[in-house]
mmCIF file of C-alpha atoms and ligand atoms in Angstrom:
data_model
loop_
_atom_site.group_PDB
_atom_site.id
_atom_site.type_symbol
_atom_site.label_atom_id
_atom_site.label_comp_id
_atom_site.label_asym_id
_atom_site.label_seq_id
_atom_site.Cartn_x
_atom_site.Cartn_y
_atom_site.Cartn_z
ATOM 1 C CA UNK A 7 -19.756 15.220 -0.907
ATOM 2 C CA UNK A 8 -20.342 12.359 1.635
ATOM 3 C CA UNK A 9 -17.020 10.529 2.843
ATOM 4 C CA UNK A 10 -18.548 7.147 1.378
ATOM 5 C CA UNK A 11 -19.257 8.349 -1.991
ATOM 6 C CA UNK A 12 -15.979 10.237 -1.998
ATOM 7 C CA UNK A 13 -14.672 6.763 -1.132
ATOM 8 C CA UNK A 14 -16.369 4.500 -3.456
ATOM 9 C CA UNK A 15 -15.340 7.349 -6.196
ATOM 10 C CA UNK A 16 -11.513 6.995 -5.729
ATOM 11 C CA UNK A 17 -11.848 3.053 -5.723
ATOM 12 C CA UNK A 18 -13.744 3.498 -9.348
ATOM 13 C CA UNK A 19 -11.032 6.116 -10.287
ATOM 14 C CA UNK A 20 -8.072 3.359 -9.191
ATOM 15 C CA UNK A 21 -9.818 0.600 -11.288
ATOM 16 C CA UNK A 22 -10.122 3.068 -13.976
ATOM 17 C CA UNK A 23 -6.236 3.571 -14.230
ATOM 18 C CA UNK A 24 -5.266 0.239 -13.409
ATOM 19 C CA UNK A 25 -7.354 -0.923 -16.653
ATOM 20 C CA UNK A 26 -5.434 2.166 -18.543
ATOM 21 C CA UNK A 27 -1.853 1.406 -17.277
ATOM 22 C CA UNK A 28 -3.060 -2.870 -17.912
ATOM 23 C CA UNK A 29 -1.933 -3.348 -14.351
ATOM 24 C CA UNK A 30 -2.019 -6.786 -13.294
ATOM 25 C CA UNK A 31 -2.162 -7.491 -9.431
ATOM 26 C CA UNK A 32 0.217 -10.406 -8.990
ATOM 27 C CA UNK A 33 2.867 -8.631 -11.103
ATOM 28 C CA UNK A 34 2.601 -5.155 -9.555
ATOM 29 C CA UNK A 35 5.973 -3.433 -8.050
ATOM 30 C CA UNK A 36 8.078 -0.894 -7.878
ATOM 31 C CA UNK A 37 9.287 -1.328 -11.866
ATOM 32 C CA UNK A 38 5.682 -1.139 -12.674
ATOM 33 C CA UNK A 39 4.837 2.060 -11.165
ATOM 34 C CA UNK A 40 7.912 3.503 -12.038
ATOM 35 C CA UNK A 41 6.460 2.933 -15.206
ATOM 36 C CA UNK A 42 3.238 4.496 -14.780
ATOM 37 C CA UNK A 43 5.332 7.618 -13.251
ATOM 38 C CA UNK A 44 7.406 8.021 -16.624
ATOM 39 C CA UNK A 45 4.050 7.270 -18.801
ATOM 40 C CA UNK A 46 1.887 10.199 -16.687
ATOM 41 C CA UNK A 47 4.976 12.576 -17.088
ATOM 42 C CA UNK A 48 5.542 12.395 -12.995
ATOM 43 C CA UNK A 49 9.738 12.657 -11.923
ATOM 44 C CA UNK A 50 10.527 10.780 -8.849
ATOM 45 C CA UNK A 51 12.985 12.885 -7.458
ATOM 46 C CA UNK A 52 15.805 11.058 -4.656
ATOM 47 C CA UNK A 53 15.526 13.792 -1.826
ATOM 48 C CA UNK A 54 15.845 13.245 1.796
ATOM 49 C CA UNK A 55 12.711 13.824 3.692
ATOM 50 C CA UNK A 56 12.249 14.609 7.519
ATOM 51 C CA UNK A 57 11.463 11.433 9.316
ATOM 52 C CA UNK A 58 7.832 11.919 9.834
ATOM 53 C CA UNK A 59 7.098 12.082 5.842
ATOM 54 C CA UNK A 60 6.623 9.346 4.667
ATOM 55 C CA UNK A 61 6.276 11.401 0.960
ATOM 56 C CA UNK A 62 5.671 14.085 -0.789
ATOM 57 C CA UNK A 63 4.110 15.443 -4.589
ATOM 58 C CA UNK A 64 4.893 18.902 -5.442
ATOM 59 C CA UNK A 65 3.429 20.186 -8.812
ATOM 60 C CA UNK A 66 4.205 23.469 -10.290
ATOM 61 C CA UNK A 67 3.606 25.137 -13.864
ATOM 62 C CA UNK A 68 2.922 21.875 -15.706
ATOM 63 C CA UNK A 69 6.228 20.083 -13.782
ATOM 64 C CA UNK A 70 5.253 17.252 -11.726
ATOM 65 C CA UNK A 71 7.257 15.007 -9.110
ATOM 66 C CA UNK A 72 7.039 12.989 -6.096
ATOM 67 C CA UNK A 73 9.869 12.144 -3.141
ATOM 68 C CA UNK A 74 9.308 9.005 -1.268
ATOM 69 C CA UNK A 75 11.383 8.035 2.095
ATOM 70 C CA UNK A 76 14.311 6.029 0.810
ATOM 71 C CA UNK A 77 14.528 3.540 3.651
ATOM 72 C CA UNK A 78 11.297 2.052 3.205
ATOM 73 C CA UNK A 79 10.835 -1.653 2.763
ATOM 74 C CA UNK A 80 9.113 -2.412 -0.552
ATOM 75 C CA UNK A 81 5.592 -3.196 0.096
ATOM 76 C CA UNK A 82 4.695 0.239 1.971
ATOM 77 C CA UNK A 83 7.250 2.318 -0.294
ATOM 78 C CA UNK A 84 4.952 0.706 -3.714
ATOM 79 C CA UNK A 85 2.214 2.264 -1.354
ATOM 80 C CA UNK A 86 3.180 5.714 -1.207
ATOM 81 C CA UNK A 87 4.426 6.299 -4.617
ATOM 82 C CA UNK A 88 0.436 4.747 -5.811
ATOM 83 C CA UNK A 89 -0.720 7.359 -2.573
ATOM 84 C CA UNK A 90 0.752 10.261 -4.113
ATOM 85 C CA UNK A 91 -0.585 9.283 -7.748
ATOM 86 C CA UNK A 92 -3.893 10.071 -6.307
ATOM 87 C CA UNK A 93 -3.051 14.006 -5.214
ATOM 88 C CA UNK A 94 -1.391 13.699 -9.195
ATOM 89 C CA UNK A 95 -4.757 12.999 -10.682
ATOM 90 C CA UNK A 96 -7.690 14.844 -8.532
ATOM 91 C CA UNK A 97 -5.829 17.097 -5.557
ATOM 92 C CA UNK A 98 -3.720 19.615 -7.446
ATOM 93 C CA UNK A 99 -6.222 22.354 -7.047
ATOM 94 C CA UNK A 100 -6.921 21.502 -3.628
ATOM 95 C CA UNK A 101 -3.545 21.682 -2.770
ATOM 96 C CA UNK A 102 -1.474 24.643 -1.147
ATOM 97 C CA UNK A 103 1.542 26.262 -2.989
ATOM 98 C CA UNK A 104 1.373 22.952 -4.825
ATOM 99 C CA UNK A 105 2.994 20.722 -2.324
ATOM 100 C CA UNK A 106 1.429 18.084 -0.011
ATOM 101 C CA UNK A 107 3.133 15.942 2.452
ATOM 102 C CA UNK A 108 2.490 12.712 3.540
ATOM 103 C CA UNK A 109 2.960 10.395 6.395
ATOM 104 C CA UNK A 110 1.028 8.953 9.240
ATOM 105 C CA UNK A 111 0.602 12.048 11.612
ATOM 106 C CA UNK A 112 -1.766 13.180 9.153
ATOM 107 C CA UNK A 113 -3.647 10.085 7.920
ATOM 108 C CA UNK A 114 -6.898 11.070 8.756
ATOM 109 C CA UNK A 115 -7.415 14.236 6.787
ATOM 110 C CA UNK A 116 -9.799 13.380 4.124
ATOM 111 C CA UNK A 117 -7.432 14.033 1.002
ATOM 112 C CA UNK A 118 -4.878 11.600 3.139
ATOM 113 C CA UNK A 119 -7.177 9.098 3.361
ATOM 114 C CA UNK A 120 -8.669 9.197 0.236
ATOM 115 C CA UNK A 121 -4.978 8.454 -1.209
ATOM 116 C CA UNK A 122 -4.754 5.333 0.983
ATOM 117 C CA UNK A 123 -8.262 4.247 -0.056
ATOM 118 C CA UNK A 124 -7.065 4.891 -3.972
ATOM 119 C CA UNK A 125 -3.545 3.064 -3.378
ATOM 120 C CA UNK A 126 -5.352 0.334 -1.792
ATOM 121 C CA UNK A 127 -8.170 -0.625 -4.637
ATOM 122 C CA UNK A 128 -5.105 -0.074 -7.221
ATOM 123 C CA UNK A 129 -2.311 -2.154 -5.614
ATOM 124 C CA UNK A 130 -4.856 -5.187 -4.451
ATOM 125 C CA UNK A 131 -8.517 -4.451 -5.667
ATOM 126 C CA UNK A 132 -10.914 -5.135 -2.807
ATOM 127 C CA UNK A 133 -12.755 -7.684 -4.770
ATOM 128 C CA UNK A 134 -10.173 -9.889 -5.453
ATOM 129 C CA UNK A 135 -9.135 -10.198 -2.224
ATOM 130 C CA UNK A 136 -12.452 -10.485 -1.245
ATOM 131 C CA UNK A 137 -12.727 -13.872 -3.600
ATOM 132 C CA UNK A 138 -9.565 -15.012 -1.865
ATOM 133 C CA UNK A 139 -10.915 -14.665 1.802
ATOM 134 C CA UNK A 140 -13.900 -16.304 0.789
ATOM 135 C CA UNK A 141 -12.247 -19.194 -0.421
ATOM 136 C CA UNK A 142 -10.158 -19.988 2.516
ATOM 137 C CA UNK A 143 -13.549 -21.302 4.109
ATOM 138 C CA UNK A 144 -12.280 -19.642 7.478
ATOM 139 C CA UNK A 145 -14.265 -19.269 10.648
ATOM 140 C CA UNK A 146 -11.847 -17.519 12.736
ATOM 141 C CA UNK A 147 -9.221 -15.465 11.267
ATOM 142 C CA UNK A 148 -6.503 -16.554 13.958
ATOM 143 C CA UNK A 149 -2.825 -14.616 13.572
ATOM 144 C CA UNK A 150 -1.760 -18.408 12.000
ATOM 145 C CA UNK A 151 -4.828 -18.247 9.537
ATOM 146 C CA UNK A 152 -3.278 -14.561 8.254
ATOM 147 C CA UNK A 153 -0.159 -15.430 7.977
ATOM 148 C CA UNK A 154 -1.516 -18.335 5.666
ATOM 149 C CA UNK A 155 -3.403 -16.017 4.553
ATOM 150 C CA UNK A 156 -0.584 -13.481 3.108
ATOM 151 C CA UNK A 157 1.244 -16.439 1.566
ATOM 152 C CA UNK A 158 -1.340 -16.784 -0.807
ATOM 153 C CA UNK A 159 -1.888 -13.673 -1.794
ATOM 154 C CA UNK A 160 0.092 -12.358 -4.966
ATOM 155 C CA UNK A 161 -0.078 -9.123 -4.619
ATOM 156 C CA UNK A 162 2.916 -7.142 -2.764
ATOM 157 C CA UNK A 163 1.080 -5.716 0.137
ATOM 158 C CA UNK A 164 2.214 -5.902 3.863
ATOM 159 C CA UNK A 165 0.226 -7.560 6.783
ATOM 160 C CA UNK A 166 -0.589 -3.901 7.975
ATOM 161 C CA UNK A 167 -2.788 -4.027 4.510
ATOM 162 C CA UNK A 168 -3.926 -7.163 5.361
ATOM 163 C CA UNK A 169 -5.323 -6.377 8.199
ATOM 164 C CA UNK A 170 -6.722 -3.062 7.413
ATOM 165 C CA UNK A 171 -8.732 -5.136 5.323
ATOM 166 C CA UNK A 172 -9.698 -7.841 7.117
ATOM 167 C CA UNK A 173 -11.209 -4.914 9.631
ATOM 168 C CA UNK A 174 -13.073 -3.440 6.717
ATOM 169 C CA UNK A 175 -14.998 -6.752 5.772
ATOM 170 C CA UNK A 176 -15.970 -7.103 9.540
ATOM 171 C CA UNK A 177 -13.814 -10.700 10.061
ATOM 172 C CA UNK A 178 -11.639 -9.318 12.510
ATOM 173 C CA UNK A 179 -12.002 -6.649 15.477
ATOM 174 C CA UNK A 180 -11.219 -3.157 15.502
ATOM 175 C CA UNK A 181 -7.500 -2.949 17.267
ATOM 176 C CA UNK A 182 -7.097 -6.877 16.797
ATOM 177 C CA UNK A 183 -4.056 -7.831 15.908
ATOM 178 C CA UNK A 184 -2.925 -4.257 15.822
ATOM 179 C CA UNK A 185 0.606 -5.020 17.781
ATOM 180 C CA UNK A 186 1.261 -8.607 16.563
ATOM 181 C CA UNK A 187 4.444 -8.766 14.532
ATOM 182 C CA UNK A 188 3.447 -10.692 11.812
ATOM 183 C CA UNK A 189 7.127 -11.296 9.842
ATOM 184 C CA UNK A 190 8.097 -12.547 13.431
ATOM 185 C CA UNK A 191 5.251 -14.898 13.399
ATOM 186 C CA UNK A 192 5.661 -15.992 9.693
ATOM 187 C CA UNK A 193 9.524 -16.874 10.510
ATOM 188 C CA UNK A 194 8.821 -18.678 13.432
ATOM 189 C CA UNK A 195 6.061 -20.931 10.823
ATOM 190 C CA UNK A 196 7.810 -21.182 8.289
ATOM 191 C CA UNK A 197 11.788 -20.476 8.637
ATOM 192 C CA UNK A 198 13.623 -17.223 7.664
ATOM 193 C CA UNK A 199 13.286 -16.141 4.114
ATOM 194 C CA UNK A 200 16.003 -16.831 1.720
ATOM 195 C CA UNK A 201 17.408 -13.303 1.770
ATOM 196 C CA UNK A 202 17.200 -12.808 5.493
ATOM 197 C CA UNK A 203 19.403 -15.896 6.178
ATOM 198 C CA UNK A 204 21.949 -15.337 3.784
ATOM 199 C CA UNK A 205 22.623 -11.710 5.326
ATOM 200 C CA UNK A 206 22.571 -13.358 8.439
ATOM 201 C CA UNK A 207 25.198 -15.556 7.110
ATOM 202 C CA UNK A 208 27.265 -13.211 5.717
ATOM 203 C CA UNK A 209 26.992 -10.606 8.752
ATOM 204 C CA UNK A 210 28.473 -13.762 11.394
ATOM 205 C CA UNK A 211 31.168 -14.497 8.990
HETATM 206 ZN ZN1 LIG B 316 -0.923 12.085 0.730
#
């Protein structure tokens, strides 16, 4: 099958379940897919993984479960457990001695980035973001315009999603942007979020 069509089938598939699990974008987290985890009989199990994986799914007779890195932050750790729904649902004959592991040394095998392309139509569907980018009326997406950008957008994605994004839709240069730190650049905007300066507090005293 041709990588686009393989593509454009995983996005269909992730708008599929999202419609089946009634998924809503602005109120999709970790509780939620925790949720869909218990509902498609899927055990998140609390091992330690090596540092490079980033997660894993292991299937065997009819028992399913995933690991995920612990320290994650949010955003990308919502990522990988909707990633590794993917291998659930079309890779467990493709996989060998029903395990596959995931992190970024080996993004760019096809079934690795067919999971990213899945997690990303199901966490933030393409079109909806699309709407929102159109409606910012922006010329040139500046860092300053993304970060205004990301504090608009309800859905709990990180600027590395973002950007990925704004790369796909052509507003923004491959490698753009690539090595900006974003969170650094939102604080410096807009002040240190709530959380950050209370631990800040607390850790001076
Ligand atoms: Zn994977």
């Amino acid at each position: 099958m041709n990588r686009d069509v393989y593509f454009e089938n995983l996005k269909a598939l992730a708008r599929e379940k999202r419609a089946h699990h009634a998924v809503r974008t602005h109120s999709f987290g970790l509780r939620e897919v925790r949720k869909i985890y218990k509902d498609e009989g899927v055990r998140i199990d609390p091992w330690p993984l090596p540092p490079k994986i980033k997660a894993m799914y292991m299937c065997a007779d009819g028992d399913f479960s995933v690991a995920v890195q612990r320290k994650l932050p949010d955003e990308p750790k919502l990522f990988a457990l909707v990633h590794e729904l993917k291998h659930h649902y079309l890779d467990q004959e493709a996989i060998e001695n029903g395990v596959v592991l995931c992190g970024d040394y080996n993004q760019n095998e096809l079934i690795e980035k067919g999971a990213e392309v899945f997690a990303a139509e199901f966490i933030y569907p393409e079109s909806e973001f699309y709407e929102l980018v159109q409606s910012q009326n922006v010329v040139r997406w500046e860092a300053e315009t993304i970060v205004h950008l990301k504090r608009r957008i309800s859905a709990k994605v990180s600027y590395t999603f973002i950007r990925k994004r704004l790369k796909r839709l052509g507003l923004i240069v491959r490698g753009e942007y690539d090595h900006l730190r974003f969170q650094k650049l939102e604080e410096q905007m807009f002040g240190l979020p709530f959380w950050k300066t209370r631990t800040r507090r607390r850790a001076t005293g």
